[in-house]
PDB file of C-alpha atoms in Angstrom:
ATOM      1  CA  UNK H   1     -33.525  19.937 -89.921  1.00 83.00           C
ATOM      2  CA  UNK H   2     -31.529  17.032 -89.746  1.00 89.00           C
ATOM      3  CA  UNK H   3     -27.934  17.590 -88.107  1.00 94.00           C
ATOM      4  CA  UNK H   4     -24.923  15.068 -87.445  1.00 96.00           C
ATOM      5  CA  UNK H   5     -22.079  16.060 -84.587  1.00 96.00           C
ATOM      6  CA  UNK H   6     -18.922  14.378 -84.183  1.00 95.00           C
ATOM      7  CA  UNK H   7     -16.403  14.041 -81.600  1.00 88.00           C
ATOM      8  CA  UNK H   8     -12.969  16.486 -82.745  1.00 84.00           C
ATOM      9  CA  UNK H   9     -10.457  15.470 -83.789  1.00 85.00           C
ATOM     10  CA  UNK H  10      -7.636  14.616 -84.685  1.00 94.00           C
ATOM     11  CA  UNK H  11      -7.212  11.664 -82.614  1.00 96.00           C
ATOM     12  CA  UNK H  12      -3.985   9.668 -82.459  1.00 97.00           C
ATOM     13  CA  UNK H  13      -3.346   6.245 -81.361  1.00 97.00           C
ATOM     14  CA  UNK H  14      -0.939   3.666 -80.831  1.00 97.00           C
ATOM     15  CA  UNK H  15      -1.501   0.570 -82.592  1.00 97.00           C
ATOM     16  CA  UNK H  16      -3.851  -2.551 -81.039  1.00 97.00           C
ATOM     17  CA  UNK H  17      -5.330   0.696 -78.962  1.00 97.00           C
ATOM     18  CA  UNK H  18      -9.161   0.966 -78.772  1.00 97.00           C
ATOM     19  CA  UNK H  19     -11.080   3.601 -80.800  1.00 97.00           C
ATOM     20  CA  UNK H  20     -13.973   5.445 -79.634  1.00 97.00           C
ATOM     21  CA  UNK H  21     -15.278   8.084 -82.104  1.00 97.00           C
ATOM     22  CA  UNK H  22     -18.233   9.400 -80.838  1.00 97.00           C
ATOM     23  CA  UNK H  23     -21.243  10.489 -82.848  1.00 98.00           C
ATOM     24  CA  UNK H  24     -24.984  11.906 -82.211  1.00 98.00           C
ATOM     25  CA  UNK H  25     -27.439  13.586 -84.260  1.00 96.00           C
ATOM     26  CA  UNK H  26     -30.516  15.233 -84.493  1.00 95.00           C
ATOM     27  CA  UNK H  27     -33.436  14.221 -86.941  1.00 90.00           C
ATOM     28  CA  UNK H  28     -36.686  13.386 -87.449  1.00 81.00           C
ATOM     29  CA  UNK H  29     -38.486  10.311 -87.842  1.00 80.00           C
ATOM     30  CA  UNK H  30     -36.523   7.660 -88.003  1.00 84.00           C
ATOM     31  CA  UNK H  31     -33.081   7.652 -89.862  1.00 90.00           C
ATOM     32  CA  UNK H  32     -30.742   5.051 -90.958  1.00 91.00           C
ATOM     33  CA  UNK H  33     -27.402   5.841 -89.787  1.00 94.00           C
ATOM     34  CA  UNK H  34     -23.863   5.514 -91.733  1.00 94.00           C
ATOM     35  CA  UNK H  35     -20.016   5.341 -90.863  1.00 96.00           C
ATOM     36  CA  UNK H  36     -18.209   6.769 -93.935  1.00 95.00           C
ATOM     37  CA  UNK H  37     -14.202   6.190 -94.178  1.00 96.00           C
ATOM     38  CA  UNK H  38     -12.197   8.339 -96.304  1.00 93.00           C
ATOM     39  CA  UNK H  39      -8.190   7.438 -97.289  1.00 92.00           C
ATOM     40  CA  UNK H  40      -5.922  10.152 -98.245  1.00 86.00           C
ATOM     41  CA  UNK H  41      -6.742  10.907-102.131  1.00 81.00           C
ATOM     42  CA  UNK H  42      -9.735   8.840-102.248  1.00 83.00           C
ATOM     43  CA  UNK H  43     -13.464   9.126-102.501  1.00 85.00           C
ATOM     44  CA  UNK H  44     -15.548   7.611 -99.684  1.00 91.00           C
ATOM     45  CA  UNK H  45     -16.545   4.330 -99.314  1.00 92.00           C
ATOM     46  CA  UNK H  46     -19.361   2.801 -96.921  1.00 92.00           C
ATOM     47  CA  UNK H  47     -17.696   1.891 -93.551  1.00 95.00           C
ATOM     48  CA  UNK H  48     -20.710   0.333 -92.088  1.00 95.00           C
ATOM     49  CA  UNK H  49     -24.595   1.144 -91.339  1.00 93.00           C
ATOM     50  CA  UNK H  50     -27.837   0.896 -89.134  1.00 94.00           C
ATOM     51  CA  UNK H  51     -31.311   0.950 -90.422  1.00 90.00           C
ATOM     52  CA  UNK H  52     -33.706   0.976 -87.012  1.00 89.00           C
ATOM     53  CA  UNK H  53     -32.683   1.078 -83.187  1.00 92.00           C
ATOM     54  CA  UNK H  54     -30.752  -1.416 -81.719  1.00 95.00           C
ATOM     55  CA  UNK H  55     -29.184  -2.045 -85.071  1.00 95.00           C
ATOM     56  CA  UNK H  56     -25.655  -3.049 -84.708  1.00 97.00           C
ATOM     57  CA  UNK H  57     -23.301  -2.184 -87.910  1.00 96.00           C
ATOM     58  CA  UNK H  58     -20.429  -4.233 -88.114  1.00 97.00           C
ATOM     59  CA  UNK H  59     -17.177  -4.447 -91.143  1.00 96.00           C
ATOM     60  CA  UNK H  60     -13.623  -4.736 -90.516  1.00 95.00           C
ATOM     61  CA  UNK H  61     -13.538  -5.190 -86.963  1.00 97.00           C
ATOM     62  CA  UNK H  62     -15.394  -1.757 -87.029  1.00 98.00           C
ATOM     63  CA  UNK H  63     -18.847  -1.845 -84.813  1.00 98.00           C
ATOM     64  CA  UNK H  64     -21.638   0.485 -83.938  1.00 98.00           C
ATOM     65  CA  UNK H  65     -24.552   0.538 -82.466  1.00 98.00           C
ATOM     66  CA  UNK H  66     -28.163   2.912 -83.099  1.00 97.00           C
ATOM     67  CA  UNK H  67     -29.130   4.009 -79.475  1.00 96.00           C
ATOM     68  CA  UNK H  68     -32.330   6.010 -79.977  1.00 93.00           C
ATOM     69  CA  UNK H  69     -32.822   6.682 -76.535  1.00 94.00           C
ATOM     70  CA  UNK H  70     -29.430   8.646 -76.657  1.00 96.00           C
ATOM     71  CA  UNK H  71     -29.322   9.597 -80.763  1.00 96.00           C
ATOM     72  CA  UNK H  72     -26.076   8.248 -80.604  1.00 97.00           C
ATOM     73  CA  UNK H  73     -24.279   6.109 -83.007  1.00 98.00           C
ATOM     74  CA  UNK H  74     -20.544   5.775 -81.882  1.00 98.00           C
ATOM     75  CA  UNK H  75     -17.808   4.041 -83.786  1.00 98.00           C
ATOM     76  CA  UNK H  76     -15.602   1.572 -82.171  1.00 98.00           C
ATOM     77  CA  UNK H  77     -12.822  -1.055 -82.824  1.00 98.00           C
ATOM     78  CA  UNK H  78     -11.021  -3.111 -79.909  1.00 97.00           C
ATOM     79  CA  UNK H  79      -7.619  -2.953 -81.570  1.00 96.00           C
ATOM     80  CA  UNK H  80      -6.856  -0.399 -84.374  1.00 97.00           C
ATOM     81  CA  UNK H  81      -4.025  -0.295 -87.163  1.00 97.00           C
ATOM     82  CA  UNK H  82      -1.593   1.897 -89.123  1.00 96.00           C
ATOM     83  CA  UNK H  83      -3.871   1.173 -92.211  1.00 96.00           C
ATOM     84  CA  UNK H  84      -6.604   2.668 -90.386  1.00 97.00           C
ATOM     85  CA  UNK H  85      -5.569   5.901 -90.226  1.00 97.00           C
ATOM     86  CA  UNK H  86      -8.095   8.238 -92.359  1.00 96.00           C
ATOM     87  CA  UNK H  87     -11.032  10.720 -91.750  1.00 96.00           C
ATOM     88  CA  UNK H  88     -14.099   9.093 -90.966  1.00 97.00           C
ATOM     89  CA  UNK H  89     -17.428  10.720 -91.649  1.00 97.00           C
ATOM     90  CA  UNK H  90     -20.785  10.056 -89.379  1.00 97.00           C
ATOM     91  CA  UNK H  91     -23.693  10.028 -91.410  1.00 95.00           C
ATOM     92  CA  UNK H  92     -27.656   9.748 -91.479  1.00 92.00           C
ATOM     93  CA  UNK H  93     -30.347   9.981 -94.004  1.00 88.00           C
ATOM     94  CA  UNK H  94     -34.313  10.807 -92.655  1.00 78.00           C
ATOM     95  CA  UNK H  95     -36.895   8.841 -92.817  1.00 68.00           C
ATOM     96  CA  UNK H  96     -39.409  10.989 -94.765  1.00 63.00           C
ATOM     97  CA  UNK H  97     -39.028  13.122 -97.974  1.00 58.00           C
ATOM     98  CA  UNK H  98     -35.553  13.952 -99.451  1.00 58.00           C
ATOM     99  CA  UNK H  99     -34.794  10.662 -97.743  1.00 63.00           C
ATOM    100  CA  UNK H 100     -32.118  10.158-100.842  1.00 76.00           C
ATOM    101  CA  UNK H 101     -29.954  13.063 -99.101  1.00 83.00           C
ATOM    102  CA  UNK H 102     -27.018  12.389 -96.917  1.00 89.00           C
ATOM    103  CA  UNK H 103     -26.446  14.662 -94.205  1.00 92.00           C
ATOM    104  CA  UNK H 104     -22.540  14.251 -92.706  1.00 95.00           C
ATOM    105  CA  UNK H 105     -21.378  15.135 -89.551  1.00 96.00           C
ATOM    106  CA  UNK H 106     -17.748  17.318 -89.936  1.00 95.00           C
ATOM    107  CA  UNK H 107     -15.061  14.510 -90.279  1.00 96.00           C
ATOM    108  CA  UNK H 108     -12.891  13.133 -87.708  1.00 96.00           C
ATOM    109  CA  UNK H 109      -9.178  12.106 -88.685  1.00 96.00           C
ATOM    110  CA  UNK H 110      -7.716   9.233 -86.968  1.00 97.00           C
ATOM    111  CA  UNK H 111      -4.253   8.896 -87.397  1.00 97.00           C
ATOM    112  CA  UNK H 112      -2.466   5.418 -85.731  1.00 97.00           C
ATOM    113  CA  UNK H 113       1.016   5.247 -85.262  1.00 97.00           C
ATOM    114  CA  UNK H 114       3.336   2.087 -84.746  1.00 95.00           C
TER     115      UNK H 114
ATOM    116  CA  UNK X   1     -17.308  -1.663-113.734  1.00 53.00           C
ATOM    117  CA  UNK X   2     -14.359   0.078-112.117  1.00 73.00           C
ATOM    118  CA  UNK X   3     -16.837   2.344-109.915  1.00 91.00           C
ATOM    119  CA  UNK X   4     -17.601   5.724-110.108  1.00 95.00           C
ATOM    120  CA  UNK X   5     -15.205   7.947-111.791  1.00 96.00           C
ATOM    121  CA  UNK X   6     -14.726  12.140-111.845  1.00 97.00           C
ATOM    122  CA  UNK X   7     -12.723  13.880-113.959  1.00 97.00           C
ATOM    123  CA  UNK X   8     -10.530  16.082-113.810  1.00 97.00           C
ATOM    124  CA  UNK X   9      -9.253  14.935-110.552  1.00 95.00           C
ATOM    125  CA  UNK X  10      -7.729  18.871-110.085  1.00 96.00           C
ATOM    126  CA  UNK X  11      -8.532  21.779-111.330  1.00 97.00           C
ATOM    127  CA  UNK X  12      -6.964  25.132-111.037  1.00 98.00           C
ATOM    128  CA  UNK X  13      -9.117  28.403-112.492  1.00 98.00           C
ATOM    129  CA  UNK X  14      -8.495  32.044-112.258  1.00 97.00           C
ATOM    130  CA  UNK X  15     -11.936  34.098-110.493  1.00 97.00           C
ATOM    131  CA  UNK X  16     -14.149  34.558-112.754  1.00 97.00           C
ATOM    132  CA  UNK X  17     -13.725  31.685-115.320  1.00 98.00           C
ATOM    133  CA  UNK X  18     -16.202  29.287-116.212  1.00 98.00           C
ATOM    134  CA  UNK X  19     -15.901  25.259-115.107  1.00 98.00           C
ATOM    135  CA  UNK X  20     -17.386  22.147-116.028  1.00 98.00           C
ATOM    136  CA  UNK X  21     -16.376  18.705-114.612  1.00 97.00           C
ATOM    137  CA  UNK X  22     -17.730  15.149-115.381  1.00 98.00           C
ATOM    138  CA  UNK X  23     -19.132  12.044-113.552  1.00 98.00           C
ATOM    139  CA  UNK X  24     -19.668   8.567-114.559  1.00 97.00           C
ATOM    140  CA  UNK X  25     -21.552   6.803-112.440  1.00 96.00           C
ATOM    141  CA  UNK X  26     -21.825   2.806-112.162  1.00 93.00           C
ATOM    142  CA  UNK X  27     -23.739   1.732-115.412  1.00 90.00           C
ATOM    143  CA  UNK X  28     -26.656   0.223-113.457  1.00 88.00           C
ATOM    144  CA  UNK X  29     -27.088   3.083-110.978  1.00 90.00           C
ATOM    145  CA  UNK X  30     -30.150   5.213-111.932  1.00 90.00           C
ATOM    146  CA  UNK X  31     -29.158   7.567-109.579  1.00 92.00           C
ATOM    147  CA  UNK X  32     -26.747  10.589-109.330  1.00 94.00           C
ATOM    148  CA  UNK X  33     -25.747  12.729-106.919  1.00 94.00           C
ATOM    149  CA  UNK X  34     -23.073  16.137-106.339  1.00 96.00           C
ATOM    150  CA  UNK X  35     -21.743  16.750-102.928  1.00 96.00           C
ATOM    151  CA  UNK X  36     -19.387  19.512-101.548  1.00 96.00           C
ATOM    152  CA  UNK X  37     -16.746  19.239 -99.295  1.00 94.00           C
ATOM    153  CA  UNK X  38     -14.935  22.470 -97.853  1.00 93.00           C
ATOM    154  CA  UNK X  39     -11.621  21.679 -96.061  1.00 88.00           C
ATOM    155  CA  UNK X  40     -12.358  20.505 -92.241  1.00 86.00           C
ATOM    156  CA  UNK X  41     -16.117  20.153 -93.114  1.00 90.00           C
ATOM    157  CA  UNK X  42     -18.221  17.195 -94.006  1.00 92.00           C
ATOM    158  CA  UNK X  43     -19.573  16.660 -97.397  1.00 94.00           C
ATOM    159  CA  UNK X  44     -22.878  18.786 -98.222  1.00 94.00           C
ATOM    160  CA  UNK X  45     -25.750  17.574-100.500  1.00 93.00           C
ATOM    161  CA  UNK X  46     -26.136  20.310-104.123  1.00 95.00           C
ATOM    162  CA  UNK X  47     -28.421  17.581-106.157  1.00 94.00           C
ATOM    163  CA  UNK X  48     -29.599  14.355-106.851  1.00 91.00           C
ATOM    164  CA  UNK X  49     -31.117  13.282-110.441  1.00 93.00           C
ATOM    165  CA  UNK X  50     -32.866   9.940-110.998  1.00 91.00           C
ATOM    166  CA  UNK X  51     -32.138   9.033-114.710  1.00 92.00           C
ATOM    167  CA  UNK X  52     -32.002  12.035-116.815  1.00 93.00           C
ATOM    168  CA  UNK X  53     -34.799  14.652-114.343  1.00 93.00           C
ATOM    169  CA  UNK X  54     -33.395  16.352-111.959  1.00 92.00           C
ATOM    170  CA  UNK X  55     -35.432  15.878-109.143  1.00 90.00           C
ATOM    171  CA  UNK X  56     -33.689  18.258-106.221  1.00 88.00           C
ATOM    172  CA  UNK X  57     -31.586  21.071-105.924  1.00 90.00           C
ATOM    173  CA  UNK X  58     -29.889  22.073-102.195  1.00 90.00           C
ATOM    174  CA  UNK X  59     -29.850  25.937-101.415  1.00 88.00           C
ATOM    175  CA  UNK X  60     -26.397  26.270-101.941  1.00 86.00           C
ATOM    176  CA  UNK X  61     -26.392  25.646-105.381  1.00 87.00           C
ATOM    177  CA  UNK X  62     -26.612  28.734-106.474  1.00 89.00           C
ATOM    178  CA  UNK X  63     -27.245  30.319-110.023  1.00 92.00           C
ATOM    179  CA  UNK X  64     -24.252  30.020-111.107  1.00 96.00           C
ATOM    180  CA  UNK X  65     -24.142  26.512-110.747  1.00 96.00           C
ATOM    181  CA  UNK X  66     -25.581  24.449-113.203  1.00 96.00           C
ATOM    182  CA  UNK X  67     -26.142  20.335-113.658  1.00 96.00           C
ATOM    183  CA  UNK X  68     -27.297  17.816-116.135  1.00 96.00           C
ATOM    184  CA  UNK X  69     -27.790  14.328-116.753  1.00 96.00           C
ATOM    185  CA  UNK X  70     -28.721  14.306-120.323  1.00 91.00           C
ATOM    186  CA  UNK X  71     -29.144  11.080-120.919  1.00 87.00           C
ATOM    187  CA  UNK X  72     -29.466   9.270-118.178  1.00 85.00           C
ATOM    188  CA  UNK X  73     -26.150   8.097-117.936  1.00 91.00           C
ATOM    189  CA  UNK X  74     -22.868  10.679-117.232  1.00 96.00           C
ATOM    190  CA  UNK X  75     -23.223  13.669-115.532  1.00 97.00           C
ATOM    191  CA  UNK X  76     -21.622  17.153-115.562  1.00 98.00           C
ATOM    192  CA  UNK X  77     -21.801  20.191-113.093  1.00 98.00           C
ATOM    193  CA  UNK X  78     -20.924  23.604-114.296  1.00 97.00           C
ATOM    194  CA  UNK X  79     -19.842  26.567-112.636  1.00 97.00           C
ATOM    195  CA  UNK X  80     -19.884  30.157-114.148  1.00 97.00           C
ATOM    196  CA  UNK X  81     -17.982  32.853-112.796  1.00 97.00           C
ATOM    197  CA  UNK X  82     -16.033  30.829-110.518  1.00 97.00           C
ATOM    198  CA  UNK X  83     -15.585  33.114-107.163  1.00 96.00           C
ATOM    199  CA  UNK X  84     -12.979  31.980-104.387  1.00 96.00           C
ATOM    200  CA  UNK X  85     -15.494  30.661-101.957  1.00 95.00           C
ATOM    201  CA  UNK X  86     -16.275  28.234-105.193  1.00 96.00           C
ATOM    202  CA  UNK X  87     -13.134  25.951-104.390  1.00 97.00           C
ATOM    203  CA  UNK X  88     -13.518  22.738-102.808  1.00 96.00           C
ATOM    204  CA  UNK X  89     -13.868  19.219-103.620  1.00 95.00           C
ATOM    205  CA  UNK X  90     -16.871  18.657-105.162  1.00 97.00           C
ATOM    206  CA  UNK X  91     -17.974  14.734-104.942  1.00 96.00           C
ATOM    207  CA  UNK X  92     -20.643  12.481-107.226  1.00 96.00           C
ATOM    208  CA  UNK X  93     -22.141   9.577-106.101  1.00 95.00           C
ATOM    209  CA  UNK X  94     -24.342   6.953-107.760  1.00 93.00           C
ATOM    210  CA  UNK X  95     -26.405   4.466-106.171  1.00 90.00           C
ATOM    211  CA  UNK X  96     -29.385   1.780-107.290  1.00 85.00           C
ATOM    212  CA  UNK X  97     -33.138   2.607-106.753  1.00 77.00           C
ATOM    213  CA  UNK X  98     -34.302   1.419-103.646  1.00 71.00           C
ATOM    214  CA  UNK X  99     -34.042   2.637 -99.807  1.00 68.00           C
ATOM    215  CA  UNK X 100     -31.229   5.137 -99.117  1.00 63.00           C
ATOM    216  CA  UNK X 101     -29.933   3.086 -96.472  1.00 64.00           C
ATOM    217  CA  UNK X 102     -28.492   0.460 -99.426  1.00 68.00           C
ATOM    218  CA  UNK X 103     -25.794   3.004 -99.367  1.00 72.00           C
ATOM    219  CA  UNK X 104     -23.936   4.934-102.509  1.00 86.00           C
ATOM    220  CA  UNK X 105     -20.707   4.726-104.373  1.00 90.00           C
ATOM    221  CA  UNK X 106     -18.441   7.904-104.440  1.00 93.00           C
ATOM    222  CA  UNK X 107     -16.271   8.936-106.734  1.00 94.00           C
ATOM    223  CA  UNK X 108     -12.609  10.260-105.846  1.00 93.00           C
ATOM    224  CA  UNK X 109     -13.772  13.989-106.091  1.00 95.00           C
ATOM    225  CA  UNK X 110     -12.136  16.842-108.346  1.00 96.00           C
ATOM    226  CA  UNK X 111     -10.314  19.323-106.425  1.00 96.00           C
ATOM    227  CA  UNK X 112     -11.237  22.863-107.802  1.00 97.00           C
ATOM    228  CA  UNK X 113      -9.013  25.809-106.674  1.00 97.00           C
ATOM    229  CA  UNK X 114     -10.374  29.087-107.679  1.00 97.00           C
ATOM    230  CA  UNK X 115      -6.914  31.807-107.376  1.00 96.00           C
TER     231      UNK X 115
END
């Protein structure tokens, strides 16, 4: 079945640091790949996404990239901020029936401090 | 449109009681799904409806969980018999027809503690 693993967290950062969160799955075909953000109290809301390999996602200075050849679909940003501190959720839906399902990978929680 | 909106946002029930809460998804969104999310874990798919048939059910909704789109529009997902292993935050999302990877809309969640 189809399986999403993220780095631990929580992970802690000063701001204008660099975020890595690191992300790899397990599925078959050929997904489409998701970065999820969730704020404290709040539902979540579509970070950013890759349909086929090579794909790069890209929104609010967030990027990431679908490696195939690794299953990897990391999250980074070259300079983070307090605002940015939630959980984000790696994500991936197959290619073939039930396609409509979301699998998520555990949650990491990024918390940035001044 | 404001987006998609669950109510209640909490709710507290004693073991054993029965619970119903409500989604409304974005009006043009023909479809609907329910998620759970345990603390520390990642959300997990329970079922998806396009328009009023519900077309899948995950394994871990069990009998005592029960939901319905009866017209097409709103949503509602009741539990019977709530047990402690019942509480979480239990998510909807809507979304248009078309490719999964167009993304969906989540609501806020509602919070159920089972004591």
């Amino acid at each position: 079945g189809n399986s999403v693993t993220q780095m631990e967290g929580p992970v802690t950062l000063s701001e204008e640091a660099f975020l890595t969160i690191n992300c790899t799955y397990t599925a078959t075909g050929y997904p489409s790949l998701f970065w999820y953000v969730q704020y404290p109290g709040e539902g979540l809301q579509l970070l950013l996404k890759a349909t086929k390999a090579d794909d790069k996602g890209s929104n609010k200075g967030f990027e990431a990239t679908y490696r195939k050849e690794t299953t990897s679909f990391h999250l980074e940003k070259g300079s983070v901020q307090v605002s940015d501190s939630a959980v984000y959720f790696c994500a991936l839906t197959s290619s073939g029936a039930g396609s409509y399902q979301l699998t998520f990978g555990k949650g990491t929680k990024l918390s940035v401090i001044p | 449109d404001t987006g998609v909106s669950q109510n209640p946002r909490h709710k507290i029930t004693k073991r054993g009681q029965n619970v119903t809460f409500r989604c409304d998804p974005i009006s043009e969104h023909n479809r609907l799904y329910w998620y759970r999310q345990t603390l520390g874990q990642g959300p997990e798919f329970l079922t998806y409806f396009q328009n009023e048939a519900q077309l899948e059910k995950s394994r871990l909704l069990s009998d005592r969980f029960s939901a319905e789109r009866p017209k097409g529009s709103f949503s509602t997902l009741e539990i019977q018999r709530t047990e402690q292993g019942d509480s979480a935050m239990y998510l909807c999302a809507s979304s248009l027809p078309g490719p999964p990877n167009y993304g969906y809309t989540f609501g806020s969640g509602t919070r159920l503690t089972v004591v």
